[in-house]
Amino acid sequence: MSTSIPLTRPDDWHLHLRDGAMLKAVLPETARDFARAIIMPNLVPPVVTGADAAAYRDRILAALPEGMAFEPLMTLYLTEDTDPEDVAAAHASGLVKAVKLYPAGATTNSASGVRDFDRVRGVLEKMAEIGLTLCVHGEVTDSDIDIFDREAVFIDRVLDPVRRATPGLRVVMEHITTRNGVDYVRSNDEGLGGTITTHHLIINRNHILVGGIKPHYYCLPVAKREEHRLALRAAATSGDARFFLGTDSAPHTDANKETACGCAGCFTATNTMPLLAHVFEEEGALDKLEAFASKNGPAFYRLPENADTITLIKQDEPVAFPDKIETGEGPVTVFDPGFPVFWKVA
Ligand code: NCD
Ligand code: ZN
């Protein structure tokens, strides 16, 4: 017996594609199921100007295999030197769909991020005026703040003050990992959204640390206590239009993960839709999956929903996903949920 569900083709509202050989290997993993994705700009060096974004977009499209369709939605990496006029021009041309705020030092390749928020005030005001979304990596970086508290502290110290100081600014709090993040998004209406990753619906901090350290479950923001995972599940499966999928699929080679100072990032592009079907079914909310993966995101970004569909199929035998994908830089481990999955995309 198999069950099949058609779904408006989903989009990924937070994705790392990297560049070069890695880009070539990981792009088809996303393009197979997803029509569009918000492309993170944390390359080395970062994608800062409209010209950088145009060149990166061209490299992404050049890496797309023949016959596959995919639309990269480009972002700019906000620095203290970002020029509001360059941002406005990149938005007006249709190239750029969001600007990304990394607090300096918060995560992989974030050294050029913002230290002094007064220095980006002009850009934020321009963005509020033209309706361009600010995507936020919501963690403070102060060394005296515990890594498990950094998201909650960010809301009070940075996110809420920035939003109050810039009325009308549209903000996505990305990859929320806490009940605090869920509550903050829920307590605001117009102009604030929250993305949730696949893996944060599945793992809590025990998965990283119990029974030996598991580098492939380490990402930023780091997975929190079980109560937070449950809050994320409730939000994602609620149908609430403020929450939508941003996988934060973040490939690093095994050599860079399985080492004394391993990189942060889970690679979920390959099996995200089957894993989400599993999670939503577990929560008795399969009817809300389309809102989360295919409808709420375009509504927030004021883009049309995709016109075509994918089909999720549940089969009797567990689906065998690849353990790794090969890239020109070395193997990348595919996220292992730790349980059998019976769903696949037709
Ligand atoms: C991301 C990466 O590797 O670029 N890592 C991660 O753990 N999510 C950066 C990020 O989004 O924080
Ligand atoms: Zn990310």
mmCIF file of C-alpha atoms and ligand atoms in Angstrom:
data_model
loop_
_atom_site.group_PDB
_atom_site.id
_atom_site.type_symbol
_atom_site.label_atom_id
_atom_site.label_comp_id
_atom_site.label_asym_id
_atom_site.label_seq_id
_atom_site.Cartn_x
_atom_site.Cartn_y
_atom_site.Cartn_z
ATOM 1 C CA MET A 1 0.000 0.000 0.000
ATOM 2 C CA SER A 2 1.355 3.410 -0.779
ATOM 3 C CA THR A 3 -0.051 6.856 -0.077
ATOM 4 C CA SER A 4 0.674 9.782 -2.319
ATOM 5 C CA ILE A 5 0.178 13.484 -1.717
ATOM 6 C CA PRO A 6 0.564 16.221 -4.303
ATOM 7 C CA LEU A 7 2.090 19.430 -3.017
ATOM 8 C CA THR A 8 2.656 22.812 -4.622
ATOM 9 C CA ARG A 9 6.375 22.723 -5.427
ATOM 10 C CA PRO A 10 8.238 23.988 -2.337
ATOM 11 C CA ASP A 11 10.894 26.692 -1.970
ATOM 12 C CA ASP A 12 13.774 26.916 0.481
ATOM 13 C CA TRP A 13 13.948 30.304 2.218
ATOM 14 C CA HIS A 14 17.491 29.834 3.574
ATOM 15 C CA LEU A 15 20.111 27.840 1.680
ATOM 16 C CA HIS A 16 23.907 27.660 1.418
ATOM 17 C CA LEU A 17 25.097 26.668 -2.055
ATOM 18 C CA ARG A 18 28.780 27.665 -1.714
ATOM 19 C CA ASP A 19 30.795 28.044 -4.916
ATOM 20 C CA GLY A 20 32.962 26.131 -7.399
ATOM 21 C CA ALA A 21 33.032 22.330 -7.155
ATOM 22 C CA MET A 22 30.864 22.300 -4.019
ATOM 23 C CA LEU A 23 28.182 24.400 -5.716
ATOM 24 C CA LYS A 24 28.151 22.047 -8.687
ATOM 25 C CA ALA A 25 27.632 19.023 -6.448
ATOM 26 C CA VAL A 26 25.023 20.405 -4.034
ATOM 27 C CA LEU A 27 22.859 22.494 -6.379
ATOM 28 C CA PRO A 28 21.068 19.513 -8.022
ATOM 29 C CA GLU A 29 20.210 18.170 -4.552
ATOM 30 C CA THR A 30 18.090 21.287 -3.971
ATOM 31 C CA ALA A 31 16.893 21.882 -7.537
ATOM 32 C CA ARG A 32 15.433 18.361 -7.742
ATOM 33 C CA ASP A 33 12.588 19.235 -5.328
ATOM 34 C CA PHE A 34 12.669 23.019 -4.879
ATOM 35 C CA ALA A 35 11.824 25.721 -7.418
ATOM 36 C CA ARG A 36 13.572 28.619 -5.680
ATOM 37 C CA ALA A 37 15.788 29.337 -2.726
ATOM 38 C CA ILE A 38 17.047 32.348 -0.822
ATOM 39 C CA ILE A 39 20.796 32.027 -1.364
ATOM 40 C CA MET A 40 23.025 32.855 1.566
ATOM 41 C CA PRO A 41 25.848 35.287 0.763
ATOM 42 C CA ASN A 42 28.501 34.034 3.234
ATOM 43 C CA LEU A 43 31.106 33.115 0.652
ATOM 44 C CA VAL A 44 34.763 34.001 1.120
ATOM 45 C CA PRO A 45 34.827 36.888 0.289
ATOM 46 C CA PRO A 46 31.123 37.557 0.963
ATOM 47 C CA VAL A 47 28.521 38.655 -1.595
ATOM 48 C CA VAL A 48 28.327 42.325 -0.618
ATOM 49 C CA THR A 49 27.375 44.410 -3.648
ATOM 50 C CA GLY A 50 24.779 44.120 -6.365
ATOM 51 C CA ALA A 51 27.606 43.305 -8.780
ATOM 52 C CA ASP A 52 28.799 40.473 -6.518
ATOM 53 C CA ALA A 53 25.258 39.059 -6.386
ATOM 54 C CA ALA A 54 24.832 39.244 -10.178
ATOM 55 C CA ALA A 55 28.114 37.383 -10.700
ATOM 56 C CA TYR A 56 27.217 34.742 -8.089
ATOM 57 C CA ARG A 57 23.775 34.278 -9.656
ATOM 58 C CA ASP A 58 25.454 33.644 -13.019
ATOM 59 C CA ARG A 59 27.771 31.041 -11.463
ATOM 60 C CA ILE A 60 24.793 29.279 -9.863
ATOM 61 C CA LEU A 61 22.863 29.165 -13.135
ATOM 62 C CA ALA A 62 25.964 27.942 -14.970
ATOM 63 C CA ALA A 63 26.301 25.092 -12.440
ATOM 64 C CA LEU A 64 22.699 23.936 -12.954
ATOM 65 C CA PRO A 65 22.536 20.619 -14.858
ATOM 66 C CA GLU A 66 20.832 20.641 -18.285
ATOM 67 C CA GLY A 67 17.109 20.203 -18.031
ATOM 68 C CA MET A 68 16.793 21.279 -14.366
ATOM 69 C CA ALA A 69 14.900 24.447 -13.457
ATOM 70 C CA PHE A 70 15.845 26.563 -10.445
ATOM 71 C CA GLU A 71 15.618 30.224 -9.535
ATOM 72 C CA PRO A 72 18.211 31.544 -7.096
ATOM 73 C CA LEU A 73 16.811 34.420 -5.011
ATOM 74 C CA MET A 74 19.900 36.450 -4.246
ATOM 75 C CA THR A 75 20.837 38.187 -1.014
ATOM 76 C CA LEU A 76 23.449 40.744 -0.036
ATOM 77 C CA TYR A 77 25.675 40.385 3.001
ATOM 78 C CA LEU A 78 25.199 43.467 5.161
ATOM 79 C CA THR A 79 28.444 45.128 6.245
ATOM 80 C CA GLU A 80 29.082 48.409 7.994
ATOM 81 C CA ASP A 81 30.174 49.782 4.601
ATOM 82 C CA THR A 82 27.105 48.681 2.615
ATOM 83 C CA ASP A 83 25.843 51.484 0.377
ATOM 84 C CA PRO A 84 22.053 52.035 0.643
ATOM 85 C CA GLU A 85 21.899 53.147 -2.996
ATOM 86 C CA ASP A 86 23.621 49.985 -4.240
ATOM 87 C CA VAL A 87 21.133 47.899 -2.229
ATOM 88 C CA ALA A 88 18.189 49.858 -3.622
ATOM 89 C CA ALA A 89 19.427 49.454 -7.213
ATOM 90 C CA ALA A 90 19.966 45.685 -6.765
ATOM 91 C CA HIS A 91 16.424 45.410 -5.414
ATOM 92 C CA ALA A 92 14.878 47.591 -8.120
ATOM 93 C CA SER A 93 16.437 45.473 -10.865
ATOM 94 C CA GLY A 94 14.771 42.379 -9.384
ATOM 95 C CA LEU A 95 18.117 40.732 -8.641
ATOM 96 C CA VAL A 96 18.133 40.870 -4.859
ATOM 97 C CA LYS A 97 15.295 39.617 -2.642
ATOM 98 C CA ALA A 98 16.804 40.158 0.815
ATOM 99 C CA VAL A 99 19.747 41.508 2.766
ATOM 100 C CA LYS A 100 21.403 39.260 5.319
ATOM 101 C CA LEU A 101 22.489 40.444 8.735
ATOM 102 C CA TYR A 102 25.183 38.439 10.475
ATOM 103 C CA PRO A 103 26.360 39.753 13.816
ATOM 104 C CA ALA A 104 30.151 39.761 13.366
ATOM 105 C CA GLY A 105 31.612 36.397 14.330
ATOM 106 C CA ALA A 106 28.275 34.631 14.840
ATOM 107 C CA THR A 107 28.821 31.768 12.422
ATOM 108 C CA THR A 108 30.702 30.370 9.402
ATOM 109 C CA ASN A 109 32.308 33.211 7.400
ATOM 110 C CA SER A 110 30.703 36.042 9.337
ATOM 111 C CA ALA A 111 33.800 38.083 10.123
ATOM 112 C CA SER A 112 32.612 40.962 7.898
ATOM 113 C CA GLY A 113 29.287 41.155 9.730
ATOM 114 C CA VAL A 114 27.890 44.028 11.736
ATOM 115 C CA ARG A 115 29.445 45.157 15.037
ATOM 116 C CA ASP A 116 27.911 48.607 15.416
ATOM 117 C CA PHE A 117 24.231 48.738 14.430
ATOM 118 C CA ASP A 118 24.266 52.533 14.185
ATOM 119 C CA ARG A 119 26.498 52.136 11.149
ATOM 120 C CA VAL A 120 23.851 50.262 9.157
ATOM 121 C CA ARG A 121 20.948 52.525 10.099
ATOM 122 C CA GLY A 122 20.871 54.192 6.673
ATOM 123 C CA VAL A 123 20.662 50.850 4.870
ATOM 124 C CA LEU A 124 17.899 49.581 7.158
ATOM 125 C CA GLU A 125 15.888 52.765 6.657
ATOM 126 C CA LYS A 126 16.240 52.491 2.902
ATOM 127 C CA MET A 127 15.128 48.848 3.067
ATOM 128 C CA ALA A 128 12.036 49.761 5.094
ATOM 129 C CA GLU A 129 11.211 52.410 2.507
ATOM 130 C CA ILE A 130 11.482 50.058 -0.494
ATOM 131 C CA GLY A 131 10.030 46.950 1.213
ATOM 132 C CA LEU A 132 13.194 44.832 1.035
ATOM 133 C CA THR A 133 13.427 42.027 3.607
ATOM 134 C CA LEU A 134 16.169 41.796 6.224
ATOM 135 C CA CYS A 135 17.132 38.181 6.982
ATOM 136 C CA VAL A 136 18.661 37.928 10.429
ATOM 137 C CA HIS A 137 21.045 35.428 11.954
ATOM 138 C CA GLY A 138 19.682 35.873 15.451
ATOM 139 C CA GLU A 139 22.515 35.212 17.864
ATOM 140 C CA VAL A 140 24.596 37.589 19.936
ATOM 141 C CA THR A 141 28.294 36.877 19.894
ATOM 142 C CA ASP A 142 29.329 38.212 23.310
ATOM 143 C CA SER A 143 31.749 35.743 24.865
ATOM 144 C CA ASP A 144 30.021 36.050 28.235
ATOM 145 C CA ILE A 145 26.700 34.795 26.835
ATOM 146 C CA ASP A 146 26.241 31.035 26.926
ATOM 147 C CA ILE A 147 25.921 29.562 23.421
ATOM 148 C CA PHE A 148 22.531 28.051 24.333
ATOM 149 C CA ASP A 149 21.211 31.501 25.359
ATOM 150 C CA ARG A 150 22.486 33.514 22.427
ATOM 151 C CA GLU A 151 19.244 33.500 20.465
ATOM 152 C CA ALA A 152 17.061 34.557 23.387
ATOM 153 C CA VAL A 153 19.464 37.367 24.314
ATOM 154 C CA PHE A 154 19.623 38.521 20.681
ATOM 155 C CA ILE A 155 15.865 39.088 20.623
ATOM 156 C CA ASP A 156 16.001 41.469 23.578
ATOM 157 C CA ARG A 157 19.287 43.198 22.885
ATOM 158 C CA VAL A 158 19.298 43.499 19.103
ATOM 159 C CA LEU A 159 16.254 42.312 17.176
ATOM 160 C CA ASP A 160 13.543 44.096 19.077
ATOM 161 C CA PRO A 161 15.477 47.416 19.320
ATOM 162 C CA VAL A 162 16.355 47.308 15.594
ATOM 163 C CA ARG A 163 12.720 46.659 14.640
ATOM 164 C CA ARG A 164 11.460 49.427 16.902
ATOM 165 C CA ALA A 165 14.024 51.866 15.522
ATOM 166 C CA THR A 166 13.073 51.035 11.932
ATOM 167 C CA PRO A 167 9.293 50.974 11.578
ATOM 168 C CA GLY A 168 8.105 49.144 8.487
ATOM 169 C CA LEU A 169 11.263 47.063 8.119
ATOM 170 C CA ARG A 170 10.347 43.533 7.010
ATOM 171 C CA VAL A 171 12.373 40.982 8.949
ATOM 172 C CA VAL A 172 12.817 37.224 8.828
ATOM 173 C CA MET A 173 14.226 35.753 11.990
ATOM 174 C CA GLU A 174 16.054 32.848 10.448
ATOM 175 C CA HIS A 175 16.488 29.312 11.652
ATOM 176 C CA ILE A 176 14.779 29.889 14.985
ATOM 177 C CA THR A 177 15.790 27.259 17.527
ATOM 178 C CA THR A 178 13.983 28.269 20.711
ATOM 179 C CA ARG A 179 10.556 28.705 22.220
ATOM 180 C CA ASN A 180 11.638 32.342 22.711
ATOM 181 C CA GLY A 181 12.070 32.738 18.951
ATOM 182 C CA VAL A 182 8.683 31.139 18.288
ATOM 183 C CA ASP A 183 7.007 33.383 20.866
ATOM 184 C CA TYR A 184 8.671 36.515 19.517
ATOM 185 C CA VAL A 185 7.526 35.800 15.964
ATOM 186 C CA ARG A 186 4.024 34.994 17.220
ATOM 187 C CA SER A 187 3.761 38.188 19.259
ATOM 188 C CA ASN A 188 4.223 40.389 16.203
ATOM 189 C CA ASP A 189 2.122 40.504 13.094
ATOM 190 C CA GLU A 190 2.874 42.501 9.987
ATOM 191 C CA GLY A 191 6.370 42.228 8.636
ATOM 192 C CA LEU A 192 7.968 39.578 10.860
ATOM 193 C CA GLY A 193 8.457 35.980 9.776
ATOM 194 C CA GLY A 194 10.451 33.060 11.121
ATOM 195 C CA THR A 195 12.116 30.250 9.223
ATOM 196 C CA ILE A 196 12.590 26.810 10.719
ATOM 197 C CA THR A 197 15.060 24.196 9.507
ATOM 198 C CA THR A 198 14.353 20.534 8.906
ATOM 199 C CA HIS A 199 16.984 19.356 11.351
ATOM 200 C CA HIS A 200 15.825 21.541 14.253
ATOM 201 C CA LEU A 201 12.460 19.766 14.031
ATOM 202 C CA ILE A 202 14.286 16.452 14.490
ATOM 203 C CA ILE A 203 17.269 16.845 16.810
ATOM 204 C CA ASN A 204 17.826 18.388 20.218
ATOM 205 C CA ARG A 205 21.161 18.957 21.921
ATOM 206 C CA ASN A 206 21.334 15.386 23.201
ATOM 207 C CA HIS A 207 21.696 14.182 19.631
ATOM 208 C CA ILE A 208 24.928 16.177 19.381
ATOM 209 C CA LEU A 209 26.467 15.225 22.687
ATOM 210 C CA VAL A 210 25.150 11.946 24.129
ATOM 211 C CA GLY A 211 27.035 8.722 23.436
ATOM 212 C CA GLY A 212 29.959 10.476 21.745
ATOM 213 C CA ILE A 213 30.175 13.785 19.936
ATOM 214 C CA LYS A 214 28.338 13.829 16.584
ATOM 215 C CA PRO A 215 29.853 16.498 14.367
ATOM 216 C CA HIS A 216 27.212 16.094 11.655
ATOM 217 C CA TYR A 217 24.544 17.293 14.102
ATOM 218 C CA TYR A 218 26.507 20.418 14.985
ATOM 219 C CA CYS A 219 25.172 23.564 13.370
ATOM 220 C CA LEU A 220 24.516 27.172 14.301
ATOM 221 C CA PRO A 221 22.357 28.165 15.960
ATOM 222 C CA VAL A 222 23.101 24.998 17.911
ATOM 223 C CA ALA A 223 20.170 22.659 18.658
ATOM 224 C CA LYS A 224 18.670 23.372 22.079
ATOM 225 C CA ARG A 225 16.719 21.429 24.755
ATOM 226 C CA GLU A 226 13.819 19.154 23.853
ATOM 227 C CA GLU A 227 11.195 21.701 24.987
ATOM 228 C CA HIS A 228 12.472 24.055 22.290
ATOM 229 C CA ARG A 229 12.332 21.401 19.595
ATOM 230 C CA LEU A 230 8.723 20.734 20.565
ATOM 231 C CA ALA A 231 7.908 24.455 20.336
ATOM 232 C CA LEU A 232 9.427 24.538 16.837
ATOM 233 C CA ARG A 233 7.369 21.511 15.811
ATOM 234 C CA ALA A 234 4.199 23.132 17.093
ATOM 235 C CA ALA A 235 4.960 26.337 15.180
ATOM 236 C CA ALA A 236 5.920 24.633 11.901
ATOM 237 C CA THR A 237 2.906 22.331 11.877
ATOM 238 C CA SER A 238 0.405 24.998 12.987
ATOM 239 C CA GLY A 239 -0.188 26.443 9.534
ATOM 240 C CA ASP A 240 0.555 29.925 10.984
ATOM 241 C CA ALA A 241 1.618 31.971 7.953
ATOM 242 C CA ARG A 242 4.491 33.594 9.855
ATOM 243 C CA PHE A 243 6.498 30.333 9.897
ATOM 244 C CA PHE A 244 8.053 28.806 6.802
ATOM 245 C CA LEU A 245 10.793 26.443 5.680
ATOM 246 C CA GLY A 246 14.393 27.587 5.482
ATOM 247 C CA THR A 247 16.485 24.430 5.510
ATOM 248 C CA ASP A 248 19.814 26.149 6.246
ATOM 249 C CA SER A 249 21.287 23.182 4.383
ATOM 250 C CA ALA A 250 24.967 24.015 4.879
ATOM 251 C CA PRO A 251 27.420 21.613 3.248
ATOM 252 C CA HIS A 252 30.907 21.144 4.628
ATOM 253 C CA THR A 253 33.223 18.295 3.624
ATOM 254 C CA ASP A 254 33.615 15.418 6.044
ATOM 255 C CA ALA A 255 37.229 16.477 6.518
ATOM 256 C CA ASN A 256 36.051 19.872 7.742
ATOM 257 C CA LYS A 257 33.332 18.411 9.980
ATOM 258 C CA GLU A 258 35.180 15.466 11.525
ATOM 259 C CA THR A 259 38.111 17.316 13.000
ATOM 260 C CA ALA A 260 39.284 18.949 16.224
ATOM 261 C CA CYS A 261 37.565 22.227 15.297
ATOM 262 C CA GLY A 262 34.687 21.118 13.105
ATOM 263 C CA CYS A 263 32.577 23.447 10.977
ATOM 264 C CA ALA A 264 28.950 24.184 11.830
ATOM 265 C CA GLY A 265 26.271 23.056 9.387
ATOM 266 C CA CYS A 266 23.896 20.181 8.600
ATOM 267 C CA PHE A 267 23.414 19.113 4.990
ATOM 268 C CA THR A 268 19.711 18.387 4.466
ATOM 269 C CA ALA A 269 19.084 19.330 0.837
ATOM 270 C CA THR A 270 18.952 15.694 -0.274
ATOM 271 C CA ASN A 271 16.219 14.410 2.048
ATOM 272 C CA THR A 272 14.407 17.469 3.428
ATOM 273 C CA MET A 273 10.962 16.899 1.890
ATOM 274 C CA PRO A 274 10.762 13.215 2.946
ATOM 275 C CA LEU A 275 11.904 14.160 6.464
ATOM 276 C CA LEU A 276 9.315 16.920 6.686
ATOM 277 C CA ALA A 277 6.588 14.534 5.532
ATOM 278 C CA HIS A 278 7.664 12.173 8.333
ATOM 279 C CA VAL A 279 7.610 14.955 10.951
ATOM 280 C CA PHE A 280 4.289 16.426 9.837
ATOM 281 C CA GLU A 281 2.706 12.970 9.738
ATOM 282 C CA GLU A 282 3.981 12.302 13.260
ATOM 283 C CA GLU A 283 2.310 15.516 14.387
ATOM 284 C CA GLY A 284 -0.936 14.616 12.610
ATOM 285 C CA ALA A 285 -0.463 17.674 10.418
ATOM 286 C CA LEU A 286 0.293 16.459 6.896
ATOM 287 C CA ASP A 287 -2.373 18.895 5.704
ATOM 288 C CA LYS A 288 -0.197 21.792 6.994
ATOM 289 C CA LEU A 289 2.984 20.791 5.161
ATOM 290 C CA GLU A 290 2.078 22.682 2.011
ATOM 291 C CA ALA A 291 1.577 25.918 3.969
ATOM 292 C CA PHE A 292 4.965 25.537 5.656
ATOM 293 C CA ALA A 293 6.996 24.482 2.615
ATOM 294 C CA SER A 294 5.185 26.019 -0.350
ATOM 295 C CA LYS A 295 2.791 28.817 0.585
ATOM 296 C CA ASN A 296 3.807 30.873 3.616
ATOM 297 C CA GLY A 297 7.237 31.769 2.221
ATOM 298 C CA PRO A 298 6.050 33.226 -1.099
ATOM 299 C CA ALA A 299 3.309 35.100 0.766
ATOM 300 C CA PHE A 300 5.858 36.722 3.082
ATOM 301 C CA TYR A 301 8.194 37.610 0.203
ATOM 302 C CA ARG A 302 5.232 38.779 -1.917
ATOM 303 C CA LEU A 303 6.117 36.354 -4.704
ATOM 304 C CA PRO A 304 3.757 34.047 -6.578
ATOM 305 C CA GLU A 305 3.439 30.450 -5.435
ATOM 306 C CA ASN A 306 4.981 27.905 -7.769
ATOM 307 C CA ALA A 307 2.635 26.737 -10.501
ATOM 308 C CA ASP A 308 3.704 23.094 -10.585
ATOM 309 C CA THR A 309 3.645 20.341 -7.966
ATOM 310 C CA ILE A 310 5.711 17.534 -6.506
ATOM 311 C CA THR A 311 4.299 14.255 -5.216
ATOM 312 C CA LEU A 312 5.229 12.799 -1.852
ATOM 313 C CA ILE A 313 4.865 9.036 -1.699
ATOM 314 C CA LYS A 314 4.766 6.885 1.406
ATOM 315 C CA GLN A 315 5.907 3.333 0.804
ATOM 316 C CA ASP A 316 6.003 0.222 3.005
ATOM 317 C CA GLU A 317 9.776 -0.172 3.015
ATOM 318 C CA PRO A 318 12.176 2.463 4.396
ATOM 319 C CA VAL A 319 13.635 4.716 1.705
ATOM 320 C CA ALA A 320 17.403 4.452 1.223
ATOM 321 C CA PHE A 321 18.896 7.936 0.951
ATOM 322 C CA PRO A 322 22.576 8.307 0.120
ATOM 323 C CA ASP A 323 24.840 8.555 3.194
ATOM 324 C CA LYS A 324 27.057 11.027 1.410
ATOM 325 C CA ILE A 325 27.234 12.975 -1.783
ATOM 326 C CA GLU A 326 30.532 13.257 -3.605
ATOM 327 C CA THR A 327 31.860 16.707 -4.396
ATOM 328 C CA GLY A 328 35.052 17.834 -6.091
ATOM 329 C CA GLU A 329 36.237 18.933 -2.636
ATOM 330 C CA GLY A 330 35.488 15.655 -0.852
ATOM 331 C CA PRO A 331 32.420 13.813 0.465
ATOM 332 C CA VAL A 332 29.590 15.655 2.254
ATOM 333 C CA THR A 333 27.510 13.639 4.723
ATOM 334 C CA VAL A 334 23.744 13.776 4.252
ATOM 335 C CA PHE A 335 21.792 14.492 7.458
ATOM 336 C CA ASP A 336 20.785 11.219 9.154
ATOM 337 C CA PRO A 337 17.541 11.603 11.124
ATOM 338 C CA GLY A 338 18.309 8.453 13.122
ATOM 339 C CA PHE A 339 15.007 6.756 12.272
ATOM 340 C CA PRO A 340 13.656 5.003 9.187
ATOM 341 C CA VAL A 341 11.813 7.237 6.724
ATOM 342 C CA PHE A 342 9.095 5.842 4.476
ATOM 343 C CA TRP A 343 8.483 8.966 2.419
ATOM 344 C CA LYS A 344 10.078 9.955 -0.846
ATOM 345 C CA VAL A 345 9.520 12.511 -3.593
ATOM 346 C CA ALA A 346 8.275 10.839 -6.788
HETATM 347 C C1 NCD B 1 26.159 27.967 8.094
HETATM 348 C C2 NCD B 1 27.317 27.755 7.117
HETATM 349 O O1 NCD B 1 27.991 26.742 7.206
HETATM 350 O O2 NCD B 1 27.510 28.608 6.247
HETATM 351 N N1 NCD B 1 26.310 27.052 9.179
HETATM 352 C C3 NCD B 1 25.330 26.605 9.997
HETATM 353 O O3 NCD B 1 25.643 25.900 10.958
HETATM 354 N N2 NCD B 1 24.082 26.901 9.790
HETATM 355 C C4 NCD B 1 26.115 29.367 8.537
HETATM 356 C C5 NCD B 1 24.839 29.750 9.221
HETATM 357 O O4 NCD B 1 23.782 29.831 8.595
HETATM 358 O O5 NCD B 1 24.882 30.000 10.431
HETATM 359 ZN ZN ZN B 2 22.584 29.413 7.256
#
